[in-house]
């Protein structure tokens, strides 16, 4: 493949890392190409973007991307990203996490990043399971579904990812699916442009673990289900409440402007320096 | 991306694309084959996608926005009349 042939080529570590490690047909690669299209449309220079991940199949994504990248530890991607944003607030920092990474081990970082409204873009690839480690149930596994750690069916209700982020204080919150890849890249673009904590939930699938344990078929079947089982926010409002839990609702659920955390922090630094300067001056005057 | 000019039957209207598949990156998942709205692609005996009806490609870009391996690309094609 050459630069003239594929518009994503320029953003990939194409000579070293391909083909990628993901199972044939896995939706994570679709999220990666949506992210590339969003960055390309905004026209960001590669050096002005940092992509941070934790551990998991989703966490492999920065390995393939030719930006500033950090592949950190399981659950701590947002913590590393927070540090980076403080040190280099001019960077567009994008954090890519699986549902386990973001909401199980990393759940605390997730709610506090949203509460502070720090200027990061979080993308949660929600495949309802721990893919990399063999299909243990995650905080987004649907009730009743089977997992390696729930062989008789999951008894824990799942987190609604977008609602959780919005309740915690995120400035921008949207959900789409890997079937709706064009809508997904539009939401990712809006999220990156937002000055504040922005979250995009990219609903995907893991046919290798979740699909096999729940007899949902290969990637093409799981993809078809995303098409058939999802509705826009407007269409969802017309559904009876009893029908709603069974569908994936796509749309932008929050888009607000609130003061961004690192900007507020800079303000505190200036105030403290002003106060320190004044006390030095008054100390000097008294002497 | 430069457009390629290619002679096509006069009956063809609107945008058209030429499909290029990168065999070394493709894993044969079949998503492009299954969801192409006009049946441009098919899987061969080894589960690799092949272009069977190039003239039917409308350049809708479903395949190249959804390929998880970035292994397929649709180049815009100008039809010579
Ligand atoms: C501290 C720590 N605990 C546990 C693990 C093992 N581990 C690796 S990936 C993973 C979960 C992966 O699931 P998810 O985050 O949903 O991502 P996916 O693989 O589904 O994309 C776990 C538990 C680890 N690497 N580090
Ligand atoms: S195990 Fe599941 S999530 Fe991981 S690459 Fe395979 S299909 Fe994707
Ligand atoms: S979608 Fe991509 S990887 Fe899958 S069969 Fe088509 S070209 Fe190959
Ligand atoms: S661009 Fe559309 S019509 Fe052409 S091969 Fe791809 S999916 Fe089929």
mmCIF file of C-alpha atoms and ligand atoms in Angstrom:
data_model
loop_
_atom_site.group_PDB
_atom_site.id
_atom_site.type_symbol
_atom_site.label_atom_id
_atom_site.label_comp_id
_atom_site.label_asym_id
_atom_site.label_seq_id
_atom_site.Cartn_x
_atom_site.Cartn_y
_atom_site.Cartn_z
ATOM 1 C CA UNK A 1 0.000 0.000 0.000
ATOM 2 C CA UNK A 2 1.289 3.481 -0.716
ATOM 3 C CA UNK A 3 0.478 7.006 0.346
ATOM 4 C CA UNK A 4 -1.346 7.790 -2.884
ATOM 5 C CA UNK A 5 -3.614 4.814 -2.484
ATOM 6 C CA UNK A 6 -4.982 5.136 1.064
ATOM 7 C CA UNK A 7 -5.683 8.386 2.858
ATOM 8 C CA UNK A 8 -5.038 6.778 6.280
ATOM 9 C CA UNK A 9 -1.555 5.627 5.297
ATOM 10 C CA UNK A 10 0.119 8.822 6.476
ATOM 11 C CA UNK A 11 -1.196 8.264 10.021
ATOM 12 C CA UNK A 12 -0.102 4.641 10.414
ATOM 13 C CA UNK A 13 3.117 2.925 11.465
ATOM 14 C CA UNK A 14 2.497 0.964 8.326
ATOM 15 C CA UNK A 15 5.945 -0.383 7.650
ATOM 16 C CA UNK A 16 6.429 -1.902 11.093
ATOM 17 C CA UNK A 17 3.209 -2.996 12.682
ATOM 18 C CA UNK A 18 0.869 -4.367 10.043
ATOM 19 C CA UNK A 19 -1.178 -6.434 9.662
ATOM 20 C CA UNK A 20 -2.657 -5.602 13.062
ATOM 21 C CA UNK A 21 -3.076 -8.130 15.862
ATOM 22 C CA UNK A 22 -6.877 -8.009 16.079
ATOM 23 C CA UNK A 23 -9.024 -10.994 15.172
ATOM 24 C CA UNK A 24 -10.338 -11.055 11.638
ATOM 25 C CA UNK A 25 -13.414 -8.809 11.540
ATOM 26 C CA UNK A 26 -12.963 -7.197 14.981
ATOM 27 C CA UNK A 27 -14.580 -3.760 15.220
ATOM 28 C CA UNK A 28 -11.639 -2.101 16.988
ATOM 29 C CA UNK A 29 -9.927 -1.439 13.643
ATOM 30 C CA UNK A 30 -13.070 0.335 12.433
ATOM 31 C CA UNK A 31 -12.867 2.716 15.399
ATOM 32 C CA UNK A 32 -9.205 3.317 14.565
ATOM 33 C CA UNK A 33 -9.991 4.317 11.015
ATOM 34 C CA UNK A 34 -12.870 6.555 12.227
ATOM 35 C CA UNK A 35 -10.401 8.277 14.565
ATOM 36 C CA UNK A 36 -7.971 8.814 11.684
ATOM 37 C CA UNK A 37 -10.699 10.345 9.507
ATOM 38 C CA UNK A 38 -11.720 12.700 12.333
ATOM 39 C CA UNK A 39 -8.132 13.884 12.907
ATOM 40 C CA UNK A 40 -7.576 14.250 9.166
ATOM 41 C CA UNK A 41 -10.712 16.384 8.791
ATOM 42 C CA UNK A 42 -9.741 18.691 11.638
ATOM 43 C CA UNK A 43 -6.335 18.969 9.970
ATOM 44 C CA UNK A 44 -4.251 18.407 13.100
ATOM 45 C CA UNK A 45 -0.508 17.996 12.688
ATOM 46 C CA UNK A 46 0.607 14.563 13.875
ATOM 47 C CA UNK A 47 2.914 16.119 16.462
ATOM 48 C CA UNK A 48 0.005 17.996 18.025
ATOM 49 C CA UNK A 49 -1.889 14.784 18.826
ATOM 50 C CA UNK A 50 -1.225 12.289 21.614
ATOM 51 C CA UNK A 51 -3.056 8.967 21.775
ATOM 52 C CA UNK A 52 -2.948 7.202 25.129
ATOM 53 C CA UNK A 53 -4.255 3.754 25.990
ATOM 54 C CA UNK A 54 -4.232 1.201 28.780
ATOM 55 C CA UNK A 55 -4.137 -2.560 28.259
ATOM 56 C CA UNK A 56 -6.529 -4.731 26.289
ATOM 57 C CA UNK A 57 -7.286 -5.468 22.666
ATOM 58 C CA UNK A 58 -8.511 -1.873 22.365
ATOM 59 C CA UNK A 59 -5.386 -0.753 24.206
ATOM 60 C CA UNK A 60 -3.271 -1.978 21.272
ATOM 61 C CA UNK A 61 -4.524 0.824 19.064
ATOM 62 C CA UNK A 62 -1.753 3.417 19.691
ATOM 63 C CA UNK A 63 0.805 0.826 18.596
ATOM 64 C CA UNK A 64 -0.450 1.285 15.039
ATOM 65 C CA UNK A 65 -0.823 5.059 15.032
ATOM 66 C CA UNK A 66 1.924 7.479 14.059
ATOM 67 C CA UNK A 67 1.192 10.189 16.656
ATOM 68 C CA UNK A 68 2.734 10.815 20.060
ATOM 69 C CA UNK A 69 1.585 7.645 21.769
ATOM 70 C CA UNK A 70 1.661 5.998 25.193
ATOM 71 C CA UNK A 71 0.590 2.410 25.796
ATOM 72 C CA UNK A 72 0.258 2.490 29.586
ATOM 73 C CA UNK A 73 -1.050 0.117 32.277
ATOM 74 C CA UNK A 74 -4.487 -1.458 32.582
ATOM 75 C CA UNK A 75 -7.041 1.066 33.844
ATOM 76 C CA UNK A 76 -4.640 3.998 34.154
ATOM 77 C CA UNK A 77 -4.764 5.549 30.691
ATOM 78 C CA UNK A 78 -6.771 8.534 31.959
ATOM 79 C CA UNK A 79 -4.327 9.074 34.828
ATOM 80 C CA UNK A 80 -1.326 9.168 32.455
ATOM 81 C CA UNK A 81 -3.300 11.362 30.065
ATOM 82 C CA UNK A 82 -4.170 13.786 32.882
ATOM 83 C CA UNK A 83 -0.472 14.181 33.648
ATOM 84 C CA UNK A 84 0.332 14.750 29.997
ATOM 85 C CA UNK A 85 -2.429 17.337 29.611
ATOM 86 C CA UNK A 86 -1.086 19.260 32.601
ATOM 87 C CA UNK A 87 2.447 19.245 31.192
ATOM 88 C CA UNK A 88 1.461 19.950 27.590
ATOM 89 C CA UNK A 89 -2.006 21.570 27.586
ATOM 90 C CA UNK A 90 -1.643 22.560 23.925
ATOM 91 C CA UNK A 91 -1.742 18.887 22.816
ATOM 92 C CA UNK A 92 -4.935 17.203 21.691
ATOM 93 C CA UNK A 93 -4.921 14.231 24.050
ATOM 94 C CA UNK A 94 -7.062 11.272 22.993
ATOM 95 C CA UNK A 95 -7.547 8.350 25.364
ATOM 96 C CA UNK A 96 -8.652 5.036 23.936
ATOM 97 C CA UNK A 97 -9.967 2.363 26.280
ATOM 98 C CA UNK A 98 -11.880 -0.893 26.368
ATOM 99 C CA UNK A 99 -14.969 -1.105 28.588
ATOM 100 C CA UNK A 100 -13.049 -3.065 31.227
ATOM 101 C CA UNK A 101 -10.089 -0.709 31.066
ATOM 102 C CA UNK A 102 -12.289 2.410 31.349
ATOM 103 C CA UNK A 103 -15.021 1.272 33.722
ATOM 104 C CA UNK A 104 -13.833 -1.656 35.837
ATOM 105 C CA UNK A 105 -10.243 -1.107 36.994
ATOM 106 C CA UNK A 106 -10.275 2.446 35.590
ATOM 107 C CA UNK A 107 -13.773 3.447 36.733
ATOM 108 C CA UNK A 108 -12.576 5.879 39.358
ATOM 109 C CA UNK A 109 -10.309 7.740 36.930
ATOM 110 C CA UNK A 110 -13.209 7.871 34.506
ATOM 111 C CA UNK A 111 -15.719 9.590 36.795
ATOM 112 C CA UNK A 112 -13.157 12.029 38.191
ATOM 113 C CA UNK A 113 -11.786 13.036 34.789
ATOM 114 C CA UNK A 114 -15.385 13.809 33.799
ATOM 115 C CA UNK A 115 -16.097 15.630 37.057
ATOM 116 C CA UNK A 116 -13.038 17.851 36.666
ATOM 117 C CA UNK A 117 -13.821 18.463 33.007
ATOM 118 C CA UNK A 118 -10.210 18.082 31.994
ATOM 119 C CA UNK A 119 -9.645 18.635 28.268
ATOM 120 C CA UNK A 120 -9.243 15.040 27.129
ATOM 121 C CA UNK A 121 -11.149 13.042 24.539
ATOM 122 C CA UNK A 122 -12.010 9.582 25.813
ATOM 123 C CA UNK A 123 -13.104 6.923 23.364
ATOM 124 C CA UNK A 124 -14.529 3.798 24.973
ATOM 125 C CA UNK A 125 -14.729 0.829 22.615
ATOM 126 C CA UNK A 126 -17.593 -1.063 24.221
ATOM 127 C CA UNK A 127 -17.535 -4.720 23.186
ATOM 128 C CA UNK A 128 -19.383 -5.826 26.374
ATOM 129 C CA UNK A 129 -16.536 -8.055 27.575
ATOM 130 C CA UNK A 130 -12.851 -8.426 28.476
ATOM 131 C CA UNK A 131 -11.675 -9.451 25.022
ATOM 132 C CA UNK A 132 -7.932 -9.793 25.470
ATOM 133 C CA UNK A 133 -8.013 -12.062 28.528
ATOM 134 C CA UNK A 134 -10.609 -14.485 27.208
ATOM 135 C CA UNK A 135 -14.101 -13.156 27.825
ATOM 136 C CA UNK A 136 -14.551 -12.364 31.517
ATOM 137 C CA UNK A 137 -17.650 -10.248 32.162
ATOM 138 C CA UNK A 138 -17.124 -6.497 32.314
ATOM 139 C CA UNK A 139 -19.154 -3.578 33.746
ATOM 140 C CA UNK A 140 -20.967 -3.347 30.396
ATOM 141 C CA UNK A 141 -21.860 -7.020 29.926
ATOM 142 C CA UNK A 142 -25.653 -7.164 29.450
ATOM 143 C CA UNK A 143 -27.789 -8.826 32.124
ATOM 144 C CA UNK A 144 -28.222 -12.506 31.425
ATOM 145 C CA UNK A 145 -25.384 -12.767 28.894
ATOM 146 C CA UNK A 146 -22.806 -15.474 29.327
ATOM 147 C CA UNK A 147 -19.151 -14.790 29.985
ATOM 148 C CA UNK A 148 -16.173 -16.910 31.066
ATOM 149 C CA UNK A 149 -16.825 -15.664 34.612
ATOM 150 C CA UNK A 150 -20.608 -15.830 34.248
ATOM 151 C CA UNK A 151 -21.240 -19.254 32.723
ATOM 152 C CA UNK A 152 -24.851 -19.288 33.964
ATOM 153 C CA UNK A 153 -25.588 -15.740 32.855
ATOM 154 C CA UNK A 154 -24.524 -12.337 34.148
ATOM 155 C CA UNK A 155 -26.459 -11.126 37.208
ATOM 156 C CA UNK A 156 -24.891 -7.619 37.339
ATOM 157 C CA UNK A 157 -26.674 -4.740 35.618
ATOM 158 C CA UNK A 158 -24.415 -2.937 33.123
ATOM 159 C CA UNK A 159 -23.269 0.658 33.399
ATOM 160 C CA UNK A 160 -24.839 2.940 30.799
ATOM 161 C CA UNK A 161 -21.525 4.477 29.701
ATOM 162 C CA UNK A 162 -22.818 7.759 28.282
ATOM 163 C CA UNK A 163 -25.263 8.413 31.099
ATOM 164 C CA UNK A 164 -22.507 7.739 33.637
ATOM 165 C CA UNK A 165 -20.139 10.214 31.945
ATOM 166 C CA UNK A 166 -22.838 12.862 31.650
ATOM 167 C CA UNK A 167 -23.891 12.479 35.289
ATOM 168 C CA UNK A 168 -20.243 12.768 36.354
ATOM 169 C CA UNK A 169 -19.888 16.076 34.493
ATOM 170 C CA UNK A 170 -18.471 15.439 30.998
ATOM 171 C CA UNK A 171 -18.849 18.376 28.606
ATOM 172 C CA UNK A 172 -19.522 16.257 25.522
ATOM 173 C CA UNK A 173 -21.037 12.776 25.424
ATOM 174 C CA UNK A 174 -22.043 10.763 22.360
ATOM 175 C CA UNK A 175 -22.643 7.174 21.322
ATOM 176 C CA UNK A 176 -22.513 5.451 17.979
ATOM 177 C CA UNK A 177 -21.559 2.017 16.684
ATOM 178 C CA UNK A 178 -18.945 0.544 14.364
ATOM 179 C CA UNK A 179 -21.705 -0.137 11.834
ATOM 180 C CA UNK A 180 -22.401 3.624 11.799
ATOM 181 C CA UNK A 181 -18.750 4.406 11.110
ATOM 182 C CA UNK A 182 -19.389 7.739 9.393
ATOM 183 C CA UNK A 183 -21.560 8.983 12.267
ATOM 184 C CA UNK A 184 -18.887 7.686 14.635
ATOM 185 C CA UNK A 185 -16.117 9.722 12.990
ATOM 186 C CA UNK A 186 -18.337 12.823 13.123
ATOM 187 C CA UNK A 187 -18.853 12.382 16.869
ATOM 188 C CA UNK A 188 -15.140 11.779 17.404
ATOM 189 C CA UNK A 189 -14.414 14.971 15.482
ATOM 190 C CA UNK A 190 -16.851 16.963 17.646
ATOM 191 C CA UNK A 191 -15.352 15.407 20.771
ATOM 192 C CA UNK A 192 -11.796 16.360 19.788
ATOM 193 C CA UNK A 193 -12.884 19.916 19.012
ATOM 194 C CA UNK A 194 -14.503 20.249 22.460
ATOM 195 C CA UNK A 195 -12.507 22.087 25.112
ATOM 196 C CA UNK A 196 -13.365 19.898 28.099
ATOM 197 C CA UNK A 197 -13.826 16.228 28.930
ATOM 198 C CA UNK A 198 -15.454 14.577 25.933
ATOM 199 C CA UNK A 199 -16.566 10.982 25.707
ATOM 200 C CA UNK A 200 -17.496 8.905 22.679
ATOM 201 C CA UNK A 201 -18.834 5.421 23.297
ATOM 202 C CA UNK A 202 -18.140 3.326 20.203
ATOM 203 C CA UNK A 203 -20.320 0.247 20.485
ATOM 204 C CA UNK A 204 -18.484 -2.697 18.962
ATOM 205 C CA UNK A 205 -18.465 -6.476 19.360
ATOM 206 C CA UNK A 206 -16.123 -9.302 20.257
ATOM 207 C CA UNK A 207 -17.208 -12.279 18.182
ATOM 208 C CA UNK A 208 -14.241 -14.322 19.412
ATOM 209 C CA UNK A 209 -15.265 -14.417 23.087
ATOM 210 C CA UNK A 210 -18.665 -12.809 23.714
ATOM 211 C CA UNK A 211 -20.064 -13.859 20.351
ATOM 212 C CA UNK A 212 -18.959 -17.450 20.738
ATOM 213 C CA UNK A 213 -20.191 -17.811 24.336
ATOM 214 C CA UNK A 214 -23.557 -16.271 23.503
ATOM 215 C CA UNK A 215 -23.972 -17.974 20.104
ATOM 216 C CA UNK A 216 -24.167 -14.680 18.245
ATOM 217 C CA UNK A 217 -22.285 -15.802 15.152
ATOM 218 C CA UNK A 218 -19.281 -14.409 13.322
ATOM 219 C CA UNK A 219 -18.297 -10.752 12.870
ATOM 220 C CA UNK A 220 -20.717 -10.179 9.975
ATOM 221 C CA UNK A 221 -23.654 -11.350 12.125
ATOM 222 C CA UNK A 222 -22.651 -9.188 15.074
ATOM 223 C CA UNK A 223 -22.212 -6.249 12.717
ATOM 224 C CA UNK A 224 -25.696 -6.816 11.302
ATOM 225 C CA UNK A 225 -27.113 -6.816 14.821
ATOM 226 C CA UNK A 226 -25.617 -3.361 15.459
ATOM 227 C CA UNK A 227 -27.405 -2.149 12.358
ATOM 228 C CA UNK A 228 -30.738 -3.709 13.296
ATOM 229 C CA UNK A 229 -30.680 -3.087 17.049
ATOM 230 C CA UNK A 230 -29.785 0.577 17.159
ATOM 231 C CA UNK A 231 -31.885 3.695 16.796
ATOM 232 C CA UNK A 232 -31.297 7.424 16.897
ATOM 233 C CA UNK A 233 -32.132 9.404 20.013
ATOM 234 C CA UNK A 234 -35.203 10.882 18.302
ATOM 235 C CA UNK A 235 -36.502 7.430 17.321
ATOM 236 C CA UNK A 236 -35.827 6.073 20.817
ATOM 237 C CA UNK A 237 -38.072 8.712 22.371
ATOM 238 C CA UNK A 238 -40.995 7.276 20.416
ATOM 239 C CA UNK A 239 -40.414 3.759 21.732
ATOM 240 C CA UNK A 240 -42.352 2.357 24.677
ATOM 241 C CA UNK A 241 -40.184 2.311 27.827
ATOM 242 C CA UNK A 242 -40.291 -1.498 27.805
ATOM 243 C CA UNK A 243 -38.679 -1.602 24.333
ATOM 244 C CA UNK A 244 -35.862 0.810 25.126
ATOM 245 C CA UNK A 245 -33.513 -1.383 27.162
ATOM 246 C CA UNK A 246 -33.092 -3.713 24.188
ATOM 247 C CA UNK A 247 -31.848 -1.121 21.727
ATOM 248 C CA UNK A 248 -28.648 0.852 21.379
ATOM 249 C CA UNK A 249 -29.503 4.542 21.338
ATOM 250 C CA UNK A 250 -27.193 6.626 19.159
ATOM 251 C CA UNK A 251 -26.715 10.355 19.390
ATOM 252 C CA UNK A 252 -25.156 13.284 21.219
ATOM 253 C CA UNK A 253 -26.370 13.251 24.817
ATOM 254 C CA UNK A 254 -24.485 16.238 26.196
ATOM 255 C CA UNK A 255 -22.766 19.208 24.575
ATOM 256 C CA UNK A 256 -22.114 22.002 27.049
ATOM 257 C CA UNK A 257 -19.412 24.548 27.712
ATOM 258 C CA UNK A 258 -17.915 24.486 31.197
ATOM 259 C CA UNK A 259 -14.545 25.863 32.377
ATOM 260 C CA UNK A 260 -11.787 23.411 31.484
ATOM 261 C CA UNK A 261 -9.655 22.070 34.326
ATOM 262 C CA UNK A 262 -6.090 22.887 33.201
ATOM 263 C CA UNK A 263 -7.191 26.448 32.325
ATOM 264 C CA UNK A 264 -8.692 26.836 35.819
ATOM 265 C CA UNK A 265 -5.509 25.450 37.290
ATOM 266 C CA UNK A 266 -3.385 27.978 35.370
ATOM 267 C CA UNK A 267 -5.627 30.652 36.849
ATOM 268 C CA UNK A 268 -4.878 29.351 40.363
ATOM 269 C CA UNK A 269 -1.138 29.438 39.585
ATOM 270 C CA UNK A 270 -1.412 33.072 38.455
ATOM 271 C CA UNK A 271 -3.361 34.028 41.586
ATOM 272 C CA UNK A 272 -0.854 32.278 43.813
ATOM 273 C CA UNK A 273 2.056 33.979 42.028
ATOM 274 C CA UNK A 274 0.288 37.345 42.366
ATOM 275 C CA UNK A 275 -0.253 36.779 46.093
ATOM 276 C CA UNK A 276 3.355 35.606 46.541
ATOM 277 C CA UNK A 277 4.601 38.648 44.575
ATOM 278 C CA UNK A 278 2.526 40.979 46.763
ATOM 279 C CA UNK A 279 3.811 39.414 49.980
ATOM 280 C CA UNK A 280 7.421 39.670 48.754
ATOM 281 C CA UNK A 281 6.822 43.327 47.939
ATOM 282 C CA UNK A 282 5.235 44.066 51.324
ATOM 283 C CA UNK A 283 8.000 42.177 53.132
ATOM 284 C CA UNK A 284 10.547 44.268 51.175
ATOM 285 C CA UNK A 285 8.675 47.510 52.025
ATOM 286 C CA UNK A 286 8.643 46.745 55.748
ATOM 287 C CA UNK A 287 12.404 46.021 55.758
ATOM 288 C CA UNK B 1 -5.847 10.880 -4.505
ATOM 289 C CA UNK B 2 -5.708 11.233 -8.293
ATOM 290 C CA UNK B 3 -8.823 10.169 -10.158
ATOM 291 C CA UNK B 4 -8.368 7.437 -12.713
ATOM 292 C CA UNK B 5 -10.037 7.755 -16.079
ATOM 293 C CA UNK B 6 -11.434 4.556 -17.442
ATOM 294 C CA UNK B 7 -13.798 3.752 -20.285
ATOM 295 C CA UNK B 8 -17.127 2.469 -18.980
ATOM 296 C CA UNK B 9 -20.448 1.686 -20.653
ATOM 297 C CA UNK B 10 -22.445 4.824 -21.410
ATOM 298 C CA UNK B 11 -25.329 3.610 -19.222
ATOM 299 C CA UNK B 12 -23.276 4.426 -16.108
ATOM 300 C CA UNK B 13 -24.167 7.628 -14.329
ATOM 301 C CA UNK B 14 -22.868 9.313 -11.213
ATOM 302 C CA UNK B 15 -19.755 8.550 -9.199
ATOM 303 C CA UNK B 16 -17.858 5.330 -9.673
ATOM 304 C CA UNK B 17 -14.964 3.790 -7.869
ATOM 305 C CA UNK B 18 -12.193 1.332 -8.487
ATOM 306 C CA UNK B 19 -11.700 -1.120 -5.650
ATOM 307 C CA UNK B 20 -8.170 -2.038 -4.601
ATOM 308 C CA UNK B 21 -7.596 -4.810 -2.029
ATOM 309 C CA UNK B 22 -4.294 -5.149 -0.166
ATOM 310 C CA UNK B 23 -3.891 -8.881 0.121
ATOM 311 C CA UNK B 24 -1.161 -8.783 2.755
ATOM 312 C CA UNK B 25 -3.322 -6.843 5.239
ATOM 313 C CA UNK B 26 -6.725 -8.412 4.491
ATOM 314 C CA UNK B 27 -7.797 -11.166 6.896
ATOM 315 C CA UNK B 28 -10.796 -12.284 4.878
ATOM 316 C CA UNK B 29 -13.413 -11.336 7.464
ATOM 317 C CA UNK B 30 -16.003 -10.870 4.728
ATOM 318 C CA UNK B 31 -17.508 -7.631 6.063
ATOM 319 C CA UNK B 32 -16.911 -5.812 2.759
ATOM 320 C CA UNK B 33 -18.453 -8.673 0.780
ATOM 321 C CA UNK B 34 -21.478 -9.000 3.042
ATOM 322 C CA UNK B 35 -22.370 -5.315 3.246
ATOM 323 C CA UNK B 36 -21.461 -3.978 -0.216
ATOM 324 C CA UNK B 37 -24.891 -2.792 -1.365
ATOM 325 C CA UNK B 38 -24.369 -3.651 -5.032
ATOM 326 C CA UNK B 39 -22.552 -6.990 -4.933
ATOM 327 C CA UNK B 40 -19.206 -5.817 -6.282
ATOM 328 C CA UNK B 41 -17.259 -8.287 -4.137
ATOM 329 C CA UNK B 42 -17.265 -12.007 -3.389
ATOM 330 C CA UNK B 43 -15.108 -14.368 -1.343
ATOM 331 C CA UNK B 44 -12.967 -16.855 -3.269
ATOM 332 C CA UNK B 45 -12.319 -20.458 -2.151
ATOM 333 C CA UNK B 46 -9.619 -19.263 0.254
ATOM 334 C CA UNK B 47 -11.972 -16.698 1.855
ATOM 335 C CA UNK B 48 -10.238 -13.756 0.205
ATOM 336 C CA UNK B 49 -12.372 -10.999 -1.217
ATOM 337 C CA UNK B 50 -12.229 -10.529 -4.964
ATOM 338 C CA UNK B 51 -13.820 -7.955 -7.230
ATOM 339 C CA UNK B 52 -16.415 -9.800 -9.306
ATOM 340 C CA UNK B 53 -18.520 -6.909 -10.646
ATOM 341 C CA UNK B 54 -16.325 -3.792 -10.871
ATOM 342 C CA UNK B 55 -18.837 -1.905 -13.003
ATOM 343 C CA UNK B 56 -21.368 -2.023 -10.155
ATOM 344 C CA UNK B 57 -19.264 -0.004 -7.709
ATOM 345 C CA UNK B 58 -21.007 3.271 -6.872
ATOM 346 C CA UNK B 59 -18.093 4.503 -4.725
ATOM 347 C CA UNK B 60 -20.382 4.541 -1.674
ATOM 348 C CA UNK B 61 -17.280 3.808 0.463
ATOM 349 C CA UNK B 62 -19.021 1.362 2.795
ATOM 350 C CA UNK B 63 -16.201 -1.123 2.343
ATOM 351 C CA UNK B 64 -13.276 1.194 2.933
ATOM 352 C CA UNK B 65 -14.834 2.984 5.921
ATOM 353 C CA UNK B 66 -15.567 -0.376 7.611
ATOM 354 C CA UNK B 67 -12.589 -2.584 6.810
ATOM 355 C CA UNK B 68 -11.032 -3.291 10.248
ATOM 356 C CA UNK B 69 -7.668 -3.891 8.590
ATOM 357 C CA UNK B 70 -7.577 -0.848 6.280
ATOM 358 C CA UNK B 71 -7.029 -3.388 3.537
ATOM 359 C CA UNK B 72 -9.465 -2.114 0.937
ATOM 360 C CA UNK B 73 -9.690 1.272 -0.703
ATOM 361 C CA UNK B 74 -12.013 2.745 -3.285
ATOM 362 C CA UNK B 75 -10.415 5.185 -5.666
ATOM 363 C CA UNK B 76 -12.581 7.739 -7.415
ATOM 364 C CA UNK B 77 -12.990 7.004 -11.071
ATOM 365 C CA UNK B 78 -13.869 9.424 -13.825
ATOM 366 C CA UNK B 79 -15.896 7.776 -16.515
ATOM 367 C CA UNK B 80 -14.835 8.622 -20.056
ATOM 368 C CA UNK B 81 -17.913 9.162 -22.213
HETATM 369 C C1 LIG C 1 -3.431 -4.409 36.645
HETATM 370 C C2 LIG C 1 -3.862 -5.425 35.652
HETATM 371 N N1 LIG C 1 -4.919 -6.223 35.919
HETATM 372 C C3 LIG C 1 -5.356 -7.122 35.024
HETATM 373 C C4 LIG C 1 -4.712 -7.246 33.809
HETATM 374 C C5 LIG C 1 -5.180 -8.273 32.825
HETATM 375 N N2 LIG C 1 -5.962 -7.698 31.740
HETATM 376 C C6 LIG C 1 -5.394 -7.362 30.575
HETATM 377 S S1 LIG C 1 -6.490 -6.726 29.472
HETATM 378 C C7 LIG C 1 -7.761 -6.927 30.582
HETATM 379 C C8 LIG C 1 -9.183 -6.574 30.234
HETATM 380 C C9 LIG C 1 -9.435 -6.280 28.808
HETATM 381 O O1 LIG C 1 -10.769 -5.899 28.603
HETATM 382 P P1 LIG C 1 -11.167 -4.472 28.078
HETATM 383 O O2 LIG C 1 -10.493 -3.408 28.843
HETATM 384 O O3 LIG C 1 -12.658 -4.415 28.030
HETATM 385 O O4 LIG C 1 -10.547 -4.403 26.606
HETATM 386 P P2 LIG C 1 -10.758 -5.350 25.338
HETATM 387 O O5 LIG C 1 -9.662 -6.357 25.370
HETATM 388 O O6 LIG C 1 -12.109 -5.946 25.413
HETATM 389 O O7 LIG C 1 -10.617 -4.396 24.198
HETATM 390 C C10 LIG C 1 -7.308 -7.474 31.787
HETATM 391 C C11 LIG C 1 -8.178 -7.791 32.938
HETATM 392 C C12 LIG C 1 -3.615 -6.389 33.553
HETATM 393 N N3 LIG C 1 -2.968 -6.431 32.375
HETATM 394 N N4 LIG C 1 -3.208 -5.504 34.473
HETATM 395 S S1 LIG C 2 -10.536 -11.009 21.258
HETATM 396 FE FE1 LIG C 2 -12.385 -9.864 20.728
HETATM 397 S S2 LIG C 2 -11.889 -7.694 21.139
HETATM 398 FE FE2 LIG C 2 -9.947 -8.847 21.035
HETATM 399 S S3 LIG C 2 -9.278 -8.650 18.894
HETATM 400 FE FE3 LIG C 2 -10.440 -10.571 19.050
HETATM 401 S S4 LIG C 2 -12.544 -9.994 18.500
HETATM 402 FE FE4 LIG C 2 -11.448 -8.101 18.970
HETATM 403 S S1 LIG C 3 -13.355 -5.967 5.205
HETATM 404 FE FE1 LIG C 3 -11.143 -5.736 4.881
HETATM 405 S S2 LIG C 3 -10.181 -7.439 5.984
HETATM 406 FE FE2 LIG C 3 -12.373 -7.925 5.787
HETATM 407 S S3 LIG C 3 -12.473 -9.172 3.895
HETATM 408 FE FE3 LIG C 3 -12.863 -7.041 3.290
HETATM 409 S S4 LIG C 3 -10.821 -6.204 2.725
HETATM 410 FE FE4 LIG C 3 -10.477 -8.100 3.880
HETATM 411 S S1 LIG C 4 -17.512 1.483 -2.481
HETATM 412 FE FE1 LIG C 4 -19.567 0.685 -2.021
HETATM 413 S S2 LIG C 4 -20.281 -0.147 -3.965
HETATM 414 FE FE2 LIG C 4 -18.063 0.071 -4.178
HETATM 415 S S3 LIG C 4 -17.246 -1.918 -3.545
HETATM 416 FE FE3 LIG C 4 -17.247 -0.614 -1.732
HETATM 417 S S4 LIG C 4 -19.186 -1.082 -0.699
HETATM 418 FE FE4 LIG C 4 -19.358 -1.837 -2.817
#
